[in-house]
Amino acid sequence: MLLDGINKAFESKARLGIMSVLMVNESADFSTLKSLLSLTDGNLASHTRALEELGYIQCEKRFIGRKPNTTFVATEAGSKAFSAHLQALEDFLNGVKKP
Amino acid sequence: MLLDGINKAFESKARLGIMSVLMVNESADFSTLKSLLSLTDGNLASHTRALEELGYIQCEKRFIGRKPNTTFVATEAGSKAFSAHLQALEDFLNGVKKP
């Protein structure tokens, strides 16, 4: 089946979105991701935690003035895995279109 | 964001697989889907039930001799929704490749 390369870690719309943003931008902070992807705090936090545990993104917490700020970057492993996933999706789509 | 058209109902690899098989074939029975998609009975049953509840597939139960046989077909609504999802995935991929 053509689904072999599809990575469960990136299945959901939210995770596709998070990784896409972090591939195109050096980094993105929590509130930027939240508004770009229209996610709730809890939802975004659970997806970023999962991606962090998989080693696909890194999270930096710091303070800007008195406000806590959390920034995310894609790791090299994350970029590679996500590229492979996108390629797998593309192969799958090509396979479905030309059965 | 380019993720708007992505349909949560088809997010998982299993559901992408089930719908793809049912788009390409008139119908498929439980054991065919199971072996094509390398899913367990429980896993496949929970995905087919969810897709049936959404009105995207229909399930026919009958007996072949003494053996129960369950066959699935994609509904018109399912075919349309899945095509729209594939288009959304394609748009998303094109957007990610050319930021």
PDB file of C-alpha atoms in Angstrom:
ATOM      1  CA  MET A   1       0.000   0.000   0.000  1.00  0.00           C
ATOM      2  CA  LEU A   2       1.129   3.516  -0.770  1.00  0.00           C
ATOM      3  CA  LEU A   3       0.635   4.659   2.809  1.00  0.00           C
ATOM      4  CA  ASP A   4       3.914   3.281   4.143  1.00  0.00           C
ATOM      5  CA  GLY A   5       5.801   6.550   4.478  1.00  0.00           C
ATOM      6  CA  ILE A   6       2.996   8.423   6.176  1.00  0.00           C
ATOM      7  CA  ASN A   7       4.153   9.351   9.658  1.00  0.00           C
ATOM      8  CA  LYS A   8       1.521   9.073  12.382  1.00  0.00           C
ATOM      9  CA  ALA A   9       3.230  11.891  14.261  1.00  0.00           C
ATOM     10  CA  PHE A  10       2.133  14.354  11.571  1.00  0.00           C
ATOM     11  CA  GLU A  11      -1.308  12.966  10.794  1.00  0.00           C
ATOM     12  CA  SER A  12      -3.418  15.635  12.380  1.00  0.00           C
ATOM     13  CA  LYS A  13      -4.196  18.959  10.783  1.00  0.00           C
ATOM     14  CA  ALA A  14      -2.771  20.746  13.823  1.00  0.00           C
ATOM     15  CA  ARG A  15       0.585  18.968  13.543  1.00  0.00           C
ATOM     16  CA  LEU A  16       0.772  19.468   9.784  1.00  0.00           C
ATOM     17  CA  GLY A  17       0.226  23.138  10.515  1.00  0.00           C
ATOM     18  CA  ILE A  18       2.772  23.407  13.339  1.00  0.00           C
ATOM     19  CA  MET A  19       5.485  21.691  11.306  1.00  0.00           C
ATOM     20  CA  SER A  20       4.722  23.718   8.164  1.00  0.00           C
ATOM     21  CA  VAL A  21       5.037  26.968  10.061  1.00  0.00           C
ATOM     22  CA  LEU A  22       8.338  25.832  11.610  1.00  0.00           C
ATOM     23  CA  MET A  23       9.742  24.712   8.263  1.00  0.00           C
ATOM     24  CA  VAL A  24       9.019  28.046   6.637  1.00  0.00           C
ATOM     25  CA  ASN A  25      10.072  30.187   9.619  1.00  0.00           C
ATOM     26  CA  GLU A  26      13.227  29.917  11.762  1.00  0.00           C
ATOM     27  CA  SER A  27      11.023  29.815  14.831  1.00  0.00           C
ATOM     28  CA  ALA A  28       7.536  30.700  16.001  1.00  0.00           C
ATOM     29  CA  ASP A  29       6.186  31.527  19.433  1.00  0.00           C
ATOM     30  CA  PHE A  30       3.172  30.016  21.121  1.00  0.00           C
ATOM     31  CA  SER A  31       0.762  32.864  20.408  1.00  0.00           C
ATOM     32  CA  THR A  32       1.792  33.081  16.746  1.00  0.00           C
ATOM     33  CA  LEU A  33       1.181  29.372  16.218  1.00  0.00           C
ATOM     34  CA  LYS A  34      -2.061  29.601  18.132  1.00  0.00           C
ATOM     35  CA  SER A  35      -3.475  32.362  15.967  1.00  0.00           C
ATOM     36  CA  LEU A  36      -2.103  31.020  12.666  1.00  0.00           C
ATOM     37  CA  LEU A  37      -3.627  27.619  13.316  1.00  0.00           C
ATOM     38  CA  SER A  38      -6.765  28.668  15.213  1.00  0.00           C
ATOM     39  CA  LEU A  39      -6.045  26.281  18.069  1.00  0.00           C
ATOM     40  CA  THR A  40      -6.895  26.524  21.745  1.00  0.00           C
ATOM     41  CA  ASP A  41      -4.080  26.815  24.300  1.00  0.00           C
ATOM     42  CA  GLY A  42      -4.644  23.268  25.506  1.00  0.00           C
ATOM     43  CA  ASN A  43      -4.814  21.771  22.059  1.00  0.00           C
ATOM     44  CA  LEU A  44      -1.671  23.518  20.810  1.00  0.00           C
ATOM     45  CA  ALA A  45       0.212  22.676  24.016  1.00  0.00           C
ATOM     46  CA  SER A  46      -0.616  18.978  23.738  1.00  0.00           C
ATOM     47  CA  HIS A  47       0.532  18.807  20.111  1.00  0.00           C
ATOM     48  CA  THR A  48       3.755  20.742  20.729  1.00  0.00           C
ATOM     49  CA  ARG A  49       4.504  18.543  23.752  1.00  0.00           C
ATOM     50  CA  ALA A  50       4.031  15.402  21.668  1.00  0.00           C
ATOM     51  CA  LEU A  51       6.236  16.721  18.852  1.00  0.00           C
ATOM     52  CA  GLU A  52       8.858  17.752  21.400  1.00  0.00           C
ATOM     53  CA  GLU A  53       8.835  14.286  22.996  1.00  0.00           C
ATOM     54  CA  LEU A  54       9.411  12.797  19.552  1.00  0.00           C
ATOM     55  CA  GLY A  55      12.417  15.074  19.115  1.00  0.00           C
ATOM     56  CA  TYR A  56      10.828  16.836  16.138  1.00  0.00           C
ATOM     57  CA  ILE A  57      10.658  20.312  17.661  1.00  0.00           C
ATOM     58  CA  GLN A  58      12.459  22.144  20.427  1.00  0.00           C
ATOM     59  CA  CYS A  59      10.903  24.503  22.866  1.00  0.00           C
ATOM     60  CA  GLU A  60      12.592  27.525  24.464  1.00  0.00           C
ATOM     61  CA  LYS A  61      10.973  29.233  27.415  1.00  0.00           C
ATOM     62  CA  ARG A  62      12.114  32.704  28.406  1.00  0.00           C
ATOM     63  CA  PHE A  63      10.758  35.982  29.692  1.00  0.00           C
ATOM     64  CA  ILE A  64      10.190  39.061  27.572  1.00  0.00           C
ATOM     65  CA  GLY A  65      10.013  41.688  30.300  1.00  0.00           C
ATOM     66  CA  ARG A  66       7.699  40.032  32.785  1.00  0.00           C
ATOM     67  CA  LYS A  67       5.829  37.958  30.238  1.00  0.00           C
ATOM     68  CA  PRO A  68       6.725  34.331  29.732  1.00  0.00           C
ATOM     69  CA  ASN A  69       7.360  33.514  26.091  1.00  0.00           C
ATOM     70  CA  THR A  70       7.663  30.080  24.538  1.00  0.00           C
ATOM     71  CA  THR A  71       9.333  29.713  21.182  1.00  0.00           C
ATOM     72  CA  PHE A  72       9.463  26.612  19.012  1.00  0.00           C
ATOM     73  CA  VAL A  73      11.945  25.527  16.380  1.00  0.00           C
ATOM     74  CA  ALA A  74      11.996  22.411  14.223  1.00  0.00           C
ATOM     75  CA  THR A  75      14.940  20.110  14.922  1.00  0.00           C
ATOM     76  CA  GLU A  76      16.965  18.620  12.100  1.00  0.00           C
ATOM     77  CA  ALA A  77      15.322  15.257  12.782  1.00  0.00           C
ATOM     78  CA  GLY A  78      11.934  16.982  12.668  1.00  0.00           C
ATOM     79  CA  SER A  79      12.652  18.701   9.361  1.00  0.00           C
ATOM     80  CA  LYS A  80      13.822  15.449   7.815  1.00  0.00           C
ATOM     81  CA  ALA A  81      10.896  13.435   9.131  1.00  0.00           C
ATOM     82  CA  PHE A  82       8.398  16.060   8.002  1.00  0.00           C
ATOM     83  CA  SER A  83       9.920  16.265   4.510  1.00  0.00           C
ATOM     84  CA  ALA A  84       9.660  12.485   4.261  1.00  0.00           C
ATOM     85  CA  HIS A  85       6.034  12.685   5.370  1.00  0.00           C
ATOM     86  CA  LEU A  86       5.234  15.338   2.746  1.00  0.00           C
ATOM     87  CA  GLN A  87       6.872  13.183   0.106  1.00  0.00           C
ATOM     88  CA  ALA A  88       4.818  10.193   1.264  1.00  0.00           C
ATOM     89  CA  LEU A  89       1.620  12.256   1.069  1.00  0.00           C
ATOM     90  CA  GLU A  90       2.552  13.349  -2.423  1.00  0.00           C
ATOM     91  CA  ASP A  91       3.260   9.766  -3.512  1.00  0.00           C
ATOM     92  CA  PHE A  92      -0.035   8.690  -1.990  1.00  0.00           C
ATOM     93  CA  LEU A  93      -1.947  11.441  -3.839  1.00  0.00           C
ATOM     94  CA  ASN A  94      -0.282  10.532  -7.118  1.00  0.00           C
ATOM     95  CA  GLY A  95      -1.175   6.901  -6.526  1.00  0.00           C
ATOM     96  CA  VAL A  96      -4.811   7.679  -5.801  1.00  0.00           C
ATOM     97  CA  LYS A  97      -5.138   9.882  -8.855  1.00  0.00           C
ATOM     98  CA  LYS A  98      -3.685   7.259 -11.219  1.00  0.00           C
ATOM     99  CA  PRO A  99      -4.910   3.913  -9.954  1.00  0.00           C
TER     100      PRO A  99
ATOM    101  CA  MET B   1      -3.863  28.980   6.531  1.00  0.00           C
ATOM    102  CA  LEU B   2      -3.879  26.414   3.765  1.00  0.00           C
ATOM    103  CA  LEU B   3      -5.287  23.712   6.007  1.00  0.00           C
ATOM    104  CA  ASP B   4      -8.909  24.794   5.783  1.00  0.00           C
ATOM    105  CA  GLY B   5     -10.163  22.061   3.485  1.00  0.00           C
ATOM    106  CA  ILE B   6      -8.513  19.221   5.357  1.00  0.00           C
ATOM    107  CA  ASN B   7     -11.234  16.975   6.744  1.00  0.00           C
ATOM    108  CA  LYS B   8     -10.601  15.592  10.224  1.00  0.00           C
ATOM    109  CA  ALA B   9     -12.614  12.507   9.308  1.00  0.00           C
ATOM    110  CA  PHE B  10      -9.877  11.413   6.904  1.00  0.00           C
ATOM    111  CA  GLU B  11      -6.818  12.505   8.873  1.00  0.00           C
ATOM    112  CA  SER B  12      -5.574   9.108   9.919  1.00  0.00           C
ATOM    113  CA  LYS B  13      -3.563   6.810   7.720  1.00  0.00           C
ATOM    114  CA  ALA B  14      -6.148   4.057   8.251  1.00  0.00           C
ATOM    115  CA  ARG B  15      -9.019   6.226   7.026  1.00  0.00           C
ATOM    116  CA  LEU B  16      -7.033   7.545   4.059  1.00  0.00           C
ATOM    117  CA  GLY B  17      -6.449   3.907   3.200  1.00  0.00           C
ATOM    118  CA  ILE B  18     -10.050   2.753   3.660  1.00  0.00           C
ATOM    119  CA  MET B  19     -11.428   5.576   1.536  1.00  0.00           C
ATOM    120  CA  SER B  20      -8.787   5.127  -1.164  1.00  0.00           C
ATOM    121  CA  VAL B  21      -9.597   1.458  -1.500  1.00  0.00           C
ATOM    122  CA  LEU B  22     -13.323   2.226  -1.712  1.00  0.00           C
ATOM    123  CA  MET B  23     -12.823   4.953  -4.300  1.00  0.00           C
ATOM    124  CA  VAL B  24     -10.838   2.662  -6.570  1.00  0.00           C
ATOM    125  CA  ASN B  25     -13.009  -0.417  -6.033  1.00  0.00           C
ATOM    126  CA  GLU B  26     -16.827  -0.702  -6.132  1.00  0.00           C
ATOM    127  CA  SER B  27     -16.711  -2.342  -2.739  1.00  0.00           C
ATOM    128  CA  ALA B  28     -14.351  -4.172  -0.399  1.00  0.00           C
ATOM    129  CA  ASP B  29     -15.001  -6.652   2.361  1.00  0.00           C
ATOM    130  CA  PHE B  30     -13.659  -6.546   5.881  1.00  0.00           C
ATOM    131  CA  SER B  31     -10.870  -9.064   5.413  1.00  0.00           C
ATOM    132  CA  THR B  32      -9.665  -7.453   2.171  1.00  0.00           C
ATOM    133  CA  LEU B  33      -9.436  -4.032   3.839  1.00  0.00           C
ATOM    134  CA  LYS B  34      -7.777  -5.581   6.849  1.00  0.00           C
ATOM    135  CA  SER B  35      -5.023  -7.221   4.849  1.00  0.00           C
ATOM    136  CA  LEU B  36      -4.532  -4.335   2.394  1.00  0.00           C
ATOM    137  CA  LEU B  37      -4.147  -1.863   5.238  1.00  0.00           C
ATOM    138  CA  SER B  38      -2.436  -4.110   7.812  1.00  0.00           C
ATOM    139  CA  LEU B  39      -4.946  -3.222  10.502  1.00  0.00           C
ATOM    140  CA  THR B  40      -6.221  -5.235  13.432  1.00  0.00           C
ATOM    141  CA  ASP B  41      -9.903  -6.232  13.542  1.00  0.00           C
ATOM    142  CA  GLY B  42     -10.630  -3.763  16.318  1.00  0.00           C
ATOM    143  CA  ASN B  43      -8.809  -0.901  14.665  1.00  0.00           C
ATOM    144  CA  LEU B  44     -10.465  -1.406  11.288  1.00  0.00           C
ATOM    145  CA  ALA B  45     -13.890  -1.843  12.885  1.00  0.00           C
ATOM    146  CA  SER B  46     -13.596   1.402  14.825  1.00  0.00           C
ATOM    147  CA  HIS B  47     -12.587   3.362  11.718  1.00  0.00           C
ATOM    148  CA  THR B  48     -15.303   1.856   9.518  1.00  0.00           C
ATOM    149  CA  ARG B  49     -17.883   2.525  12.228  1.00  0.00           C
ATOM    150  CA  ALA B  50     -16.810   6.167  12.456  1.00  0.00           C
ATOM    151  CA  LEU B  51     -16.900   6.612   8.673  1.00  0.00           C
ATOM    152  CA  GLU B  52     -20.307   4.935   8.559  1.00  0.00           C
ATOM    153  CA  GLU B  53     -21.673   7.237  11.269  1.00  0.00           C
ATOM    154  CA  LEU B  54     -20.473  10.201   9.226  1.00  0.00           C
ATOM    155  CA  GLY B  55     -22.381   8.842   6.235  1.00  0.00           C
ATOM    156  CA  TYR B  56     -19.179   8.427   4.211  1.00  0.00           C
ATOM    157  CA  ILE B  57     -19.364   4.668   3.790  1.00  0.00           C
ATOM    158  CA  GLN B  58     -22.102   2.050   3.918  1.00  0.00           C
ATOM    159  CA  CYS B  59     -21.800  -1.367   5.405  1.00  0.00           C
ATOM    160  CA  GLU B  60     -23.621  -4.493   4.220  1.00  0.00           C
ATOM    161  CA  LYS B  61     -23.656  -7.578   6.389  1.00  0.00           C
ATOM    162  CA  ARG B  62     -24.622 -10.905   4.887  1.00  0.00           C
ATOM    163  CA  PHE B  63     -23.728 -14.580   5.035  1.00  0.00           C
ATOM    164  CA  ILE B  64     -21.643 -16.397   2.456  1.00  0.00           C
ATOM    165  CA  GLY B  65     -22.613 -19.966   3.264  1.00  0.00           C
ATOM    166  CA  ARG B  66     -22.296 -19.984   7.033  1.00  0.00           C
ATOM    167  CA  LYS B  67     -19.649 -17.299   7.208  1.00  0.00           C
ATOM    168  CA  PRO B  68     -20.660 -13.734   8.029  1.00  0.00           C
ATOM    169  CA  ASN B  69     -19.311 -11.286   5.488  1.00  0.00           C
ATOM    170  CA  THR B  70     -19.217  -7.507   5.806  1.00  0.00           C
ATOM    171  CA  THR B  71     -18.822  -5.402   2.694  1.00  0.00           C
ATOM    172  CA  PHE B  72     -18.193  -1.681   2.525  1.00  0.00           C
ATOM    173  CA  VAL B  73     -18.952   0.851  -0.196  1.00  0.00           C
ATOM    174  CA  ALA B  74     -18.266   4.579  -0.312  1.00  0.00           C
ATOM    175  CA  THR B  75     -21.421   6.707  -0.393  1.00  0.00           C
ATOM    176  CA  GLU B  76     -21.762   9.609  -2.800  1.00  0.00           C
ATOM    177  CA  ALA B  77     -21.266  12.003   0.115  1.00  0.00           C
ATOM    178  CA  GLY B  78     -18.170  10.040   1.102  1.00  0.00           C
ATOM    179  CA  SER B  79     -16.703  10.149  -2.382  1.00  0.00           C
ATOM    180  CA  LYS B  80     -17.289  13.883  -2.626  1.00  0.00           C
ATOM    181  CA  ALA B  81     -15.905  14.611   0.814  1.00  0.00           C
ATOM    182  CA  PHE B  82     -12.841  12.459   0.180  1.00  0.00           C
ATOM    183  CA  SER B  83     -12.152  14.101  -3.182  1.00  0.00           C
ATOM    184  CA  ALA B  84     -12.356  17.492  -1.502  1.00  0.00           C
ATOM    185  CA  HIS B  85      -9.948  16.267   1.181  1.00  0.00           C
ATOM    186  CA  LEU B  86      -7.458  15.032  -1.428  1.00  0.00           C
ATOM    187  CA  GLN B  87      -7.678  18.373  -3.198  1.00  0.00           C
ATOM    188  CA  ALA B  88      -7.063  20.158   0.107  1.00  0.00           C
ATOM    189  CA  LEU B  89      -4.029  17.964   0.775  1.00  0.00           C
ATOM    190  CA  GLU B  90      -2.716  18.739  -2.683  1.00  0.00           C
ATOM    191  CA  ASP B  91      -3.223  22.474  -2.190  1.00  0.00           C
ATOM    192  CA  PHE B  92      -1.504  22.238   1.169  1.00  0.00           C
ATOM    193  CA  LEU B  93       1.481  20.388  -0.336  1.00  0.00           C
ATOM    194  CA  ASN B  94       1.787  22.937  -3.125  1.00  0.00           C
ATOM    195  CA  GLY B  95       1.655  25.727  -0.566  1.00  0.00           C
ATOM    196  CA  VAL B  96       4.375  24.160   1.582  1.00  0.00           C
ATOM    197  CA  LYS B  97       6.647  23.582  -1.389  1.00  0.00           C
ATOM    198  CA  LYS B  98       6.372  27.153  -2.659  1.00  0.00           C
ATOM    199  CA  PRO B  99       6.169  29.335   0.413  1.00  0.00           C
TER     200      PRO B  99
END
